[in-house]
Structures are given as structure tokens and as C-alpha cells.
Amino acid sequence: MKELTPKQIRSFLVTIPSTKMDEPMAEHTYLKIGGPARLYYVAAKADEALEAIKIAQKEGIPWYVMGGGSNLLVSDEGYRGLVIQMADRTLEVKDRAVTAAAGVLIGFLARKAAEKGLGGFEWGAGIPGTIGGAVYGNAGCFGGEMKDVTASVEAYDVNRGELVTLSNQECRFGYRDSLFKHGPHVIFSVTLQLPSGNAAESKMKIDEIISRRRKEQPQGAFSAGCLFKNIEYTDDSTLDVLKRSYKIPTEMLRRKRIGAGWLVDKAGLKGTTIGNAQISPAHGNFIVNLGGARAQDILALSSLVKMKVRDEFGMLLENEVQLLGF
Ligand code: EPU
């Protein structure tokens, strides 16, 4: 990627002077990894983000919109363009509809909905990151997924240059997938439609979910959540090699989805360390930064895992984490 020219930078800064230069992305990612963003702008409202995008487009500046940085790996060299962080945290609850700006934290939304007596989103309580990012990746855990609760999404369709409101169907959600991963859109706000519940029961469910996360996933470590998608298969022969050596958990067979963490575990890779990055001893699909790890260390570990899982089980792992600046 080419360096931005002084003219490009000047043109941007003249219109949006609050933009920071050479902002270390390690300070904005859960992994605590990443070199500088040449330009870094925190957009407090959707129209501010839109203005920044339009200037970037006009000046030929590459741009990237980030949510909470919880599922993001930024290269050690950083990003030679503009990073826009969506920081609008406006939240409105009306009857059973919760409308949240893209920058609202998922956990905050989950607790607010529960307090208001709405059910069905307790599972969101322990997910790090923003609701915009959650919709983008159809985030989910413990049986829930964004696709089950999203009624509509307001976004900027970059190709058409207009604001659009998309229904749940139009978002084309799939496992850790959505329309937004395939065509450039910027998510501005999300409306969830939730069933009526009971505040006390929801609070109990939230406590249960948080304690399960504490037990099953690494705590207190810098990570980007699960690094790989679980492997979906249609053809049972995909499992031939794996079946010879291991008994595959029934739940995985039922869902036709083999856990990436389970595979990493079976490949004996938990605890493997490169530089200051480690495959978590607690869960095979989490790579943790032990302190001072580089993006290169994470990539090297990720390649090692992909190779070993391919060689041993004939299965291909795909990244779940988003990459920037590579
Ligand atoms: N397992 C192992 N060893 C491991 C990890 C898992 O044997 O090192 C076994 C577990 O014991 C369990 C099975 O594998 O029997 C599935 O593990 P888990 O319940 O942890 O679920 P997962 O499929 O590994 C998915 C999501 C997580 C989500 C959890 C809980 C993906 C890639 N991961 O993990 O989401 O929190 O379910 O619902 O879909 C994320 O997307 O970033 C993420 C963390």
C-alpha cells in the first residue's frame, strides 16, 4: 500500500481537524497489537462518519471503518489510510424494539434490554465489541446469533452511494457471515426485535452466561476472540480421516460443524508459543498476546495451526478474525 501524500493528508485535516495522525492501533484493538493508522478519526455520529468517507473517497484515501476492535488484527506496519472508529452510542428502547447506533457495546445493549424486561439477547452480555461489528460478522454464542434478533439495519451502501434500510432477509446472514462481508456497506444503526421476558430471569441468564465464558474461554488475556471459523461441512466423507482417530462430539455431528478449537486441541497445539503469542491453553481457538506480541507472531501461529490441521485431518480452517494493513 502506498504512503498517503502530504496533499491528501492536508485536504483531509483541513475539513476534519480532530483527526489524529499516526495513531497506534495497538491502543484500539483487544489484541493490543498493530502499528499506526496514518489517519484516525473517531466519528461521534453517523453523518460525521459519512462526511469522512466522502472526503476520503474524493481524495483517493483508502479507508476502513472499525467497530470495537475486538475481532481485529492490525499489521505491525499499521494502515496507510484512514481508520474511522464508530463511536455513536445512542440507544433507544421502544416496546420490544431496541435501536442502537453502531458504536453501542454489545454487552451494554444486552444488559439494557434485560433491564427493560426484554428476553432473547442475554447471550450478548459477554461478547466484546460493538453491535455494528456483531451484525457485520453475525456474532453469536451459546445458541444465539445476531440473525435471530436483528429486525433491520441502517447502512451506507458504498457502491450505490446511498443510505439504505435492510431487512433481516436482506442482510443475508450465514454462519459468521452477512451481506456486509461481501459488498461494501457501513453499518450505522441496528434495530433488534426481542421477545418480552422477565428482568430477573434475564439477569440470571446473563450471570450464567458470563460464568460459562469464564470457565470455557481464556480470561484476562489479550485476544481477538476465536481466530478461526468452525468448519461447516455437507459431505460426511469430509470427516473420514478425523473419524479414524477421534470420536467426534455428537453436538458437532448434529450441527454439521466441527469446532476449530476442538481440532486445534486434538492436534496437540494448545499452549504452543511463537514470540509472545500463544495458542491459549484454555481454548484452542483463541490466540493470546502474552505481552508485546507482534502481528507477525499471530500470523505465524495461525499458519502453523492451519498447516497442522490440514495435514492431520485434511480440513481447511478459515480466519474469523478481520485483518487490516496486510
Ligand atoms: N473444545 C475442546 N478443546 C478446546 C476448545 C473446545 O475440546 O480447546 C470442545 C469443547 O469442550 C466443546 C466443543 O469443543 O465440547 C465446542 O467448544 P465451545 O463450546 O467452546 O464452542 P466453539 O465452537 O469452540 C463457538 C464460537 C464462540 C462462542 C462459543 C460458545 C466460533 C468460531 N466460536 O466456539 O465464539 O463463544 O461457541 O457459544 O463459532 C467467536 O466467534 O469469537 C467466539 C469466541
Coordinates of C-alpha atoms and ligand atoms in Angstrom, one line a residue:
M1 CA 0.0 0.0 0.0
K2 CA 1.3 3.4 -0.9
E3 CA 2.0 6.2 1.6
L4 CA -0.6 9.0 1.6
T5 CA 0.7 12.1 0.0
P6 CA 1.1 15.4 2.1
K7 CA -1.7 16.8 -0.1
Q8 CA -4.1 14.0 0.7
I9 CA -3.4 14.4 4.4
R10 CA -3.7 18.2 4.3
S11 CA -7.0 18.1 2.4
F12 CA -8.4 15.7 5.0
L13 CA -7.2 17.6 8.0
V14 CA -8.5 20.9 6.7
T15 CA -12.0 19.6 6.8
I16 CA -11.8 17.3 9.8
P17 CA -9.1 18.8 12.1
S18 CA -9.9 16.5 15.0
T19 CA -8.3 13.6 13.1
K20 CA -5.3 12.1 14.7
M21 CA -2.1 11.2 12.8
D22 CA -0.1 8.0 13.3
E23 CA -2.4 6.7 16.0
P24 CA -1.0 3.4 17.4
M25 CA -3.7 0.8 16.6
A26 CA -2.4 -1.4 19.4
E27 CA -4.3 1.0 21.7
H28 CA -7.6 0.3 19.9
T29 CA -7.6 -3.4 19.5
Y30 CA -8.3 -6.1 22.1
L31 CA -5.2 -8.0 21.0
K32 CA -3.1 -4.8 21.8
I33 CA -1.3 -5.3 18.5
G34 CA -1.0 -3.1 15.5
G35 CA 1.2 -0.3 14.1
P36 CA -0.1 3.2 13.4
A37 CA -3.1 4.3 11.4
R38 CA -1.9 7.2 9.2
L39 CA -5.2 9.0 9.9
Y40 CA -7.5 8.0 12.7
Y41 CA -10.9 9.6 13.2
V42 CA -13.5 8.9 15.9
A43 CA -16.9 9.6 14.4
A44 CA -19.4 10.5 17.2
K45 CA -22.4 10.4 14.8
A46 CA -23.2 8.6 11.5
D47 CA -23.2 11.8 9.5
E48 CA -19.7 12.6 10.7
A49 CA -18.5 9.1 9.5
L50 CA -20.3 9.7 6.2
E51 CA -18.6 13.0 5.7
A52 CA -15.2 11.5 6.5
I53 CA -15.8 8.7 4.0
K54 CA -16.8 11.1 1.3
I55 CA -13.7 13.2 1.7
A56 CA -11.5 10.0 1.7
Q57 CA -13.2 8.9 -1.5
K58 CA -12.7 12.3 -3.1
E59 CA -9.0 12.4 -2.2
G60 CA -8.3 8.7 -3.0
I61 CA -7.5 7.9 0.6
P62 CA -8.1 4.2 1.5
W63 CA -10.4 4.0 4.4
Y64 CA -11.6 1.4 6.9
V65 CA -14.4 1.5 9.4
M66 CA -13.8 -0.2 12.7
G67 CA -16.2 -1.2 15.5
G68 CA -14.8 -2.1 18.9
G69 CA -11.5 -3.6 17.7
S70 CA -12.4 -6.9 19.4
N71 CA -12.1 -9.1 16.3
L72 CA -9.4 -7.3 14.5
L73 CA -5.7 -8.0 13.8
V74 CA -3.8 -5.0 12.5
S75 CA -0.4 -5.5 10.9
D76 CA 2.8 -4.3 12.7
E77 CA 3.3 -1.8 9.9
G78 CA -0.1 -0.3 10.6
Y79 CA -2.5 1.1 8.0
R80 CA -1.6 3.7 5.4
G81 CA -5.0 5.2 5.2
L82 CA -7.9 6.4 7.3
V83 CA -9.4 4.4 10.1
I84 CA -12.8 5.6 11.2
Q85 CA -14.0 4.4 14.6
M86 CA -17.8 4.4 15.1
A87 CA -18.4 5.9 18.5
D88 CA -22.1 6.8 18.4
R89 CA -23.5 5.0 21.5
T90 CA -27.1 6.2 21.2
L91 CA -29.6 3.5 22.4
E92 CA -33.4 3.6 22.3
V93 CA -35.9 1.0 23.6
K94 CA -39.4 1.3 22.3
D95 CA -41.8 -1.5 23.1
R96 CA -39.9 -4.6 22.0
A97 CA -37.6 -2.9 19.6
V98 CA -34.1 -1.8 20.6
T99 CA -32.5 0.6 18.2
A100 CA -28.8 1.1 18.7
A101 CA -26.2 3.1 16.9
A102 CA -23.4 1.0 15.5
G103 CA -21.0 2.0 18.3
V104 CA -23.1 0.7 21.2
L105 CA -21.3 -2.0 23.1
I106 CA -22.9 -5.4 22.7
G107 CA -22.7 -6.2 26.4
F108 CA -24.3 -2.9 27.3
L109 CA -27.2 -3.5 24.9
A110 CA -27.7 -6.9 26.3
R111 CA -27.9 -5.6 29.9
K112 CA -30.2 -2.7 29.0
A113 CA -32.6 -5.0 27.1
A114 CA -32.7 -7.4 30.1
E115 CA -33.4 -4.5 32.5
K116 CA -36.3 -3.4 30.3
G117 CA -37.8 -6.8 30.5
L118 CA -36.8 -8.0 27.0
G119 CA -35.5 -11.5 26.6
G120 CA -33.6 -13.3 23.8
F121 CA -30.4 -11.4 23.9
E122 CA -28.9 -12.4 27.2
W123 CA -26.2 -14.3 25.3
G124 CA -24.8 -11.0 24.1
A125 CA -23.7 -10.0 27.6
G126 CA -20.2 -11.4 27.4
I127 CA -19.3 -10.6 23.8
P128 CA -16.7 -7.8 23.5
G129 CA -17.1 -5.2 20.8
T130 CA -19.8 -3.1 19.2
I131 CA -23.3 -4.0 17.9
G132 CA -22.2 -2.8 14.4
G133 CA -19.4 -5.3 14.4
A134 CA -21.7 -8.0 15.7
V135 CA -24.1 -7.6 12.8
Y136 CA -21.2 -7.5 10.3
G137 CA -19.9 -10.9 11.5
N138 CA -23.3 -12.3 12.6
A139 CA -21.7 -12.8 16.0
G140 CA -23.1 -15.4 18.3
C141 CA -22.5 -17.7 21.3
F142 CA -24.3 -20.2 23.5
G143 CA -27.0 -20.8 21.0
G144 CA -27.8 -17.2 20.0
E145 CA -26.8 -15.4 16.8
M146 CA -27.4 -11.8 15.6
K147 CA -29.5 -13.2 12.7
D148 CA -32.1 -14.4 15.3
V149 CA -32.7 -10.9 16.8
T150 CA -31.9 -8.4 14.1
A151 CA -35.0 -6.8 12.6
S152 CA -33.3 -4.2 10.4
V153 CA -30.1 -2.4 9.7
E154 CA -29.4 1.1 8.5
A155 CA -26.3 1.3 6.5
Y156 CA -24.5 3.3 3.8
D157 CA -24.2 1.4 0.6
V158 CA -20.8 2.4 -0.6
N159 CA -21.3 1.3 -4.3
R160 CA -24.6 3.0 -4.7
G161 CA -23.6 6.0 -2.6
E162 CA -26.9 6.0 -0.6
L163 CA -28.3 5.2 2.8
V164 CA -30.3 2.0 2.9
T165 CA -32.5 0.2 5.4
L166 CA -32.1 -3.6 5.1
S167 CA -34.5 -6.2 6.5
N168 CA -33.2 -9.3 8.3
Q169 CA -33.6 -11.2 5.0
E170 CA -31.7 -8.6 3.0
C171 CA -28.7 -8.9 5.5
R172 CA -28.2 -12.4 4.2
F173 CA -26.9 -13.8 7.4
G174 CA -25.0 -17.0 7.5
Y175 CA -22.6 -18.6 10.0
R176 CA -20.3 -15.7 11.0
D177 CA -21.3 -14.2 7.7
S178 CA -23.5 -11.4 6.2
L179 CA -24.0 -9.3 3.2
F180 CA -21.7 -6.7 4.8
K181 CA -18.7 -9.0 4.4
H182 CA -19.3 -9.2 0.7
G183 CA -20.2 -5.8 -0.5
P184 CA -19.0 -2.5 1.0
H185 CA -21.5 -1.1 3.4
V186 CA -21.0 1.0 6.6
I187 CA -23.4 0.0 9.3
F188 CA -24.9 3.0 11.1
S189 CA -27.6 1.5 13.3
V190 CA -29.3 -1.7 14.1
T191 CA -32.8 -2.5 15.3
L192 CA -33.3 -5.6 17.3
Q193 CA -36.8 -7.1 17.9
L194 CA -36.9 -9.0 21.1
P195 CA -39.5 -11.1 22.8
S196 CA -41.0 -9.9 26.1
G197 CA -39.2 -11.5 29.0
N198 CA -38.7 -11.1 32.7
A199 CA -35.9 -8.8 34.0
A200 CA -35.0 -11.0 36.9
E201 CA -34.8 -14.2 34.8
S202 CA -32.8 -12.4 32.1
K203 CA -30.3 -11.2 34.8
M204 CA -29.9 -14.8 36.0
K205 CA -29.3 -16.0 32.4
I206 CA -26.7 -13.3 32.0
D207 CA -24.9 -14.3 35.1
E208 CA -24.9 -17.9 33.9
I209 CA -23.5 -17.0 30.5
I210 CA -20.8 -14.9 32.0
S211 CA -19.7 -17.6 34.3
R212 CA -19.7 -20.2 31.4
R213 CA -17.4 -17.8 29.5
R214 CA -15.1 -17.5 32.5
K215 CA -14.9 -21.3 32.7
E216 CA -14.5 -22.2 29.0
Q217 CA -12.7 -19.2 27.4
P218 CA -9.4 -17.5 28.3
Q219 CA -9.8 -14.7 30.8
G220 CA -7.7 -11.6 31.5
A221 CA -5.7 -12.2 28.3
F222 CA -5.5 -10.0 25.2
S223 CA -7.2 -11.8 22.4
A224 CA -9.4 -11.3 19.4
G225 CA -11.9 -14.0 20.3
C226 CA -12.0 -17.1 18.1
L227 CA -9.4 -16.8 15.5
F228 CA -10.9 -19.4 13.1
K229 CA -14.4 -20.2 12.0
N230 CA -15.7 -23.6 12.9
I231 CA -15.7 -25.9 9.9
E232 CA -19.1 -26.4 8.3
Y233 CA -19.4 -29.5 6.1
T234 CA -22.1 -31.0 4.0
D235 CA -20.4 -34.2 2.8
D236 CA -19.8 -36.7 5.6
S237 CA -16.7 -38.0 3.8
T238 CA -15.0 -34.8 5.0
L239 CA -14.7 -36.5 8.4
D240 CA -13.1 -39.7 7.2
V241 CA -9.6 -39.0 8.4
L242 CA -10.7 -37.4 11.6
K243 CA -13.1 -40.3 12.5
R244 CA -10.2 -42.8 12.3
S245 CA -8.5 -41.3 15.3
Y246 CA -11.2 -39.5 17.3
K247 CA -14.7 -39.7 18.5
I248 CA -16.4 -36.6 17.2
P249 CA -18.7 -35.0 19.8
T250 CA -22.4 -35.6 18.9
E251 CA -23.3 -32.0 19.0
M252 CA -20.8 -31.2 16.2
L253 CA -22.2 -34.0 14.1
R254 CA -25.7 -32.8 14.7
R255 CA -24.9 -29.2 13.7
K256 CA -22.5 -30.4 10.9
R257 CA -19.9 -28.0 12.2
I258 CA -16.6 -29.1 13.6
G259 CA -15.1 -26.9 16.3
A260 CA -11.9 -25.2 15.3
G261 CA -10.8 -25.1 18.9
W262 CA -11.5 -28.8 19.3
L263 CA -9.4 -29.6 16.2
V264 CA -6.5 -27.5 17.5
D265 CA -6.8 -29.3 20.8
K266 CA -6.7 -32.7 19.1
A267 CA -3.7 -31.6 17.0
G268 CA -1.9 -31.1 20.3
L269 CA -1.2 -27.4 19.7
K270 CA -2.7 -25.8 22.8
G271 CA 0.0 -23.8 24.6
T272 CA 2.2 -23.5 21.5
T273 CA 4.1 -20.2 21.6
I274 CA 5.7 -18.1 18.9
G275 CA 7.4 -14.9 20.1
N276 CA 4.9 -13.5 22.7
A277 CA 1.8 -15.0 21.1
Q278 CA 0.4 -18.3 22.4
I279 CA -2.4 -20.7 21.5
S280 CA -4.4 -20.4 24.7
P281 CA -4.1 -23.4 27.0
A282 CA -7.7 -22.8 27.9
H283 CA -9.3 -22.9 24.4
G284 CA -7.7 -23.9 21.1
N285 CA -9.4 -21.3 19.0
F286 CA -8.0 -18.3 21.0
I287 CA -4.6 -16.9 20.3
V288 CA -3.5 -14.7 23.2
N289 CA -0.9 -11.9 23.4
L290 CA 1.2 -12.7 26.4
G291 CA 2.5 -9.1 26.3
G292 CA 4.4 -7.4 23.5
A293 CA 3.4 -9.9 20.8
R294 CA 3.6 -8.8 17.2
A295 CA 1.1 -9.4 14.4
Q296 CA 3.7 -11.5 12.7
D297 CA 3.7 -13.9 15.7
I298 CA 0.0 -14.2 15.5
L299 CA 0.1 -14.9 11.8
A300 CA 2.9 -17.4 12.2
L301 CA 0.9 -19.3 14.8
S302 CA -2.2 -19.1 12.7
S303 CA -0.3 -20.6 9.7
L304 CA 1.2 -23.4 11.9
V305 CA -2.3 -24.3 13.1
K306 CA -3.8 -24.2 9.5
M307 CA -1.0 -26.5 8.2
K308 CA -1.1 -29.0 11.0
V309 CA -5.0 -29.3 10.9
R310 CA -4.8 -29.7 7.1
D311 CA -2.0 -32.3 7.2
E312 CA -3.5 -34.3 10.1
F313 CA -7.2 -34.1 9.4
G314 CA -7.4 -32.9 5.8
M315 CA -9.5 -29.9 6.9
L316 CA -9.1 -26.3 6.0
L317 CA -9.5 -23.6 8.6
E318 CA -10.7 -20.2 7.6
N319 CA -10.0 -16.9 9.5
E320 CA -12.8 -15.5 11.5
V321 CA -10.7 -12.5 12.7
Q322 CA -10.6 -9.5 10.4
L323 CA -7.2 -8.4 9.0
L324 CA -6.1 -4.8 8.4
G325 CA -3.0 -3.5 6.8
F326 CA -1.6 -6.7 5.4
Ligands
EPU1 N1 -13.2 -28.0 22.9 C1 -12.1 -28.7 23.2 N2 -10.9 -28.1 23.3 C2 -10.7 -26.8 23.1 C3 -11.8 -26.0 22.7 C4 -13.1 -26.6 22.7 O1 -12.2 -29.9 23.4 O2 -9.6 -26.3 23.2 C5 -14.5 -28.6 22.8 C6 -15.4 -28.1 23.9 O3 -15.2 -28.9 25.1 C7 -16.8 -28.3 23.3 C8 -16.6 -28.1 21.9 O4 -15.2 -28.2 21.6 O5 -17.2 -29.6 23.5 C9 -17.1 -26.7 21.4 O6 -16.3 -25.7 22.1 P1 -17.0 -24.4 22.6 O7 -18.3 -24.6 23.3 O8 -16.0 -23.5 23.3 O9 -17.5 -23.7 21.3 P2 -16.7 -23.3 20.0 O10 -17.4 -23.9 18.8 O11 -15.2 -23.6 20.1 C10 -18.2 -21.2 19.5 C11 -17.9 -19.8 18.9 C12 -17.5 -18.9 20.1 C13 -18.6 -18.9 21.2 C14 -18.7 -20.3 21.7 C15 -19.8 -20.5 22.7 C16 -17.0 -19.9 16.7 C17 -15.8 -19.9 15.9 N3 -16.8 -19.9 18.0 O12 -16.9 -21.7 19.9 O13 -17.5 -17.6 19.5 O14 -18.3 -18.0 22.2 O15 -19.1 -21.2 20.5 O16 -21.0 -20.5 22.2 O17 -18.1 -20.0 16.1 C18 -16.0 -16.0 18.5 O18 -16.7 -16.2 17.5 O19 -15.0 -15.2 18.6 C19 -16.3 -16.9 19.6 C20 -15.5 -16.9 20.7

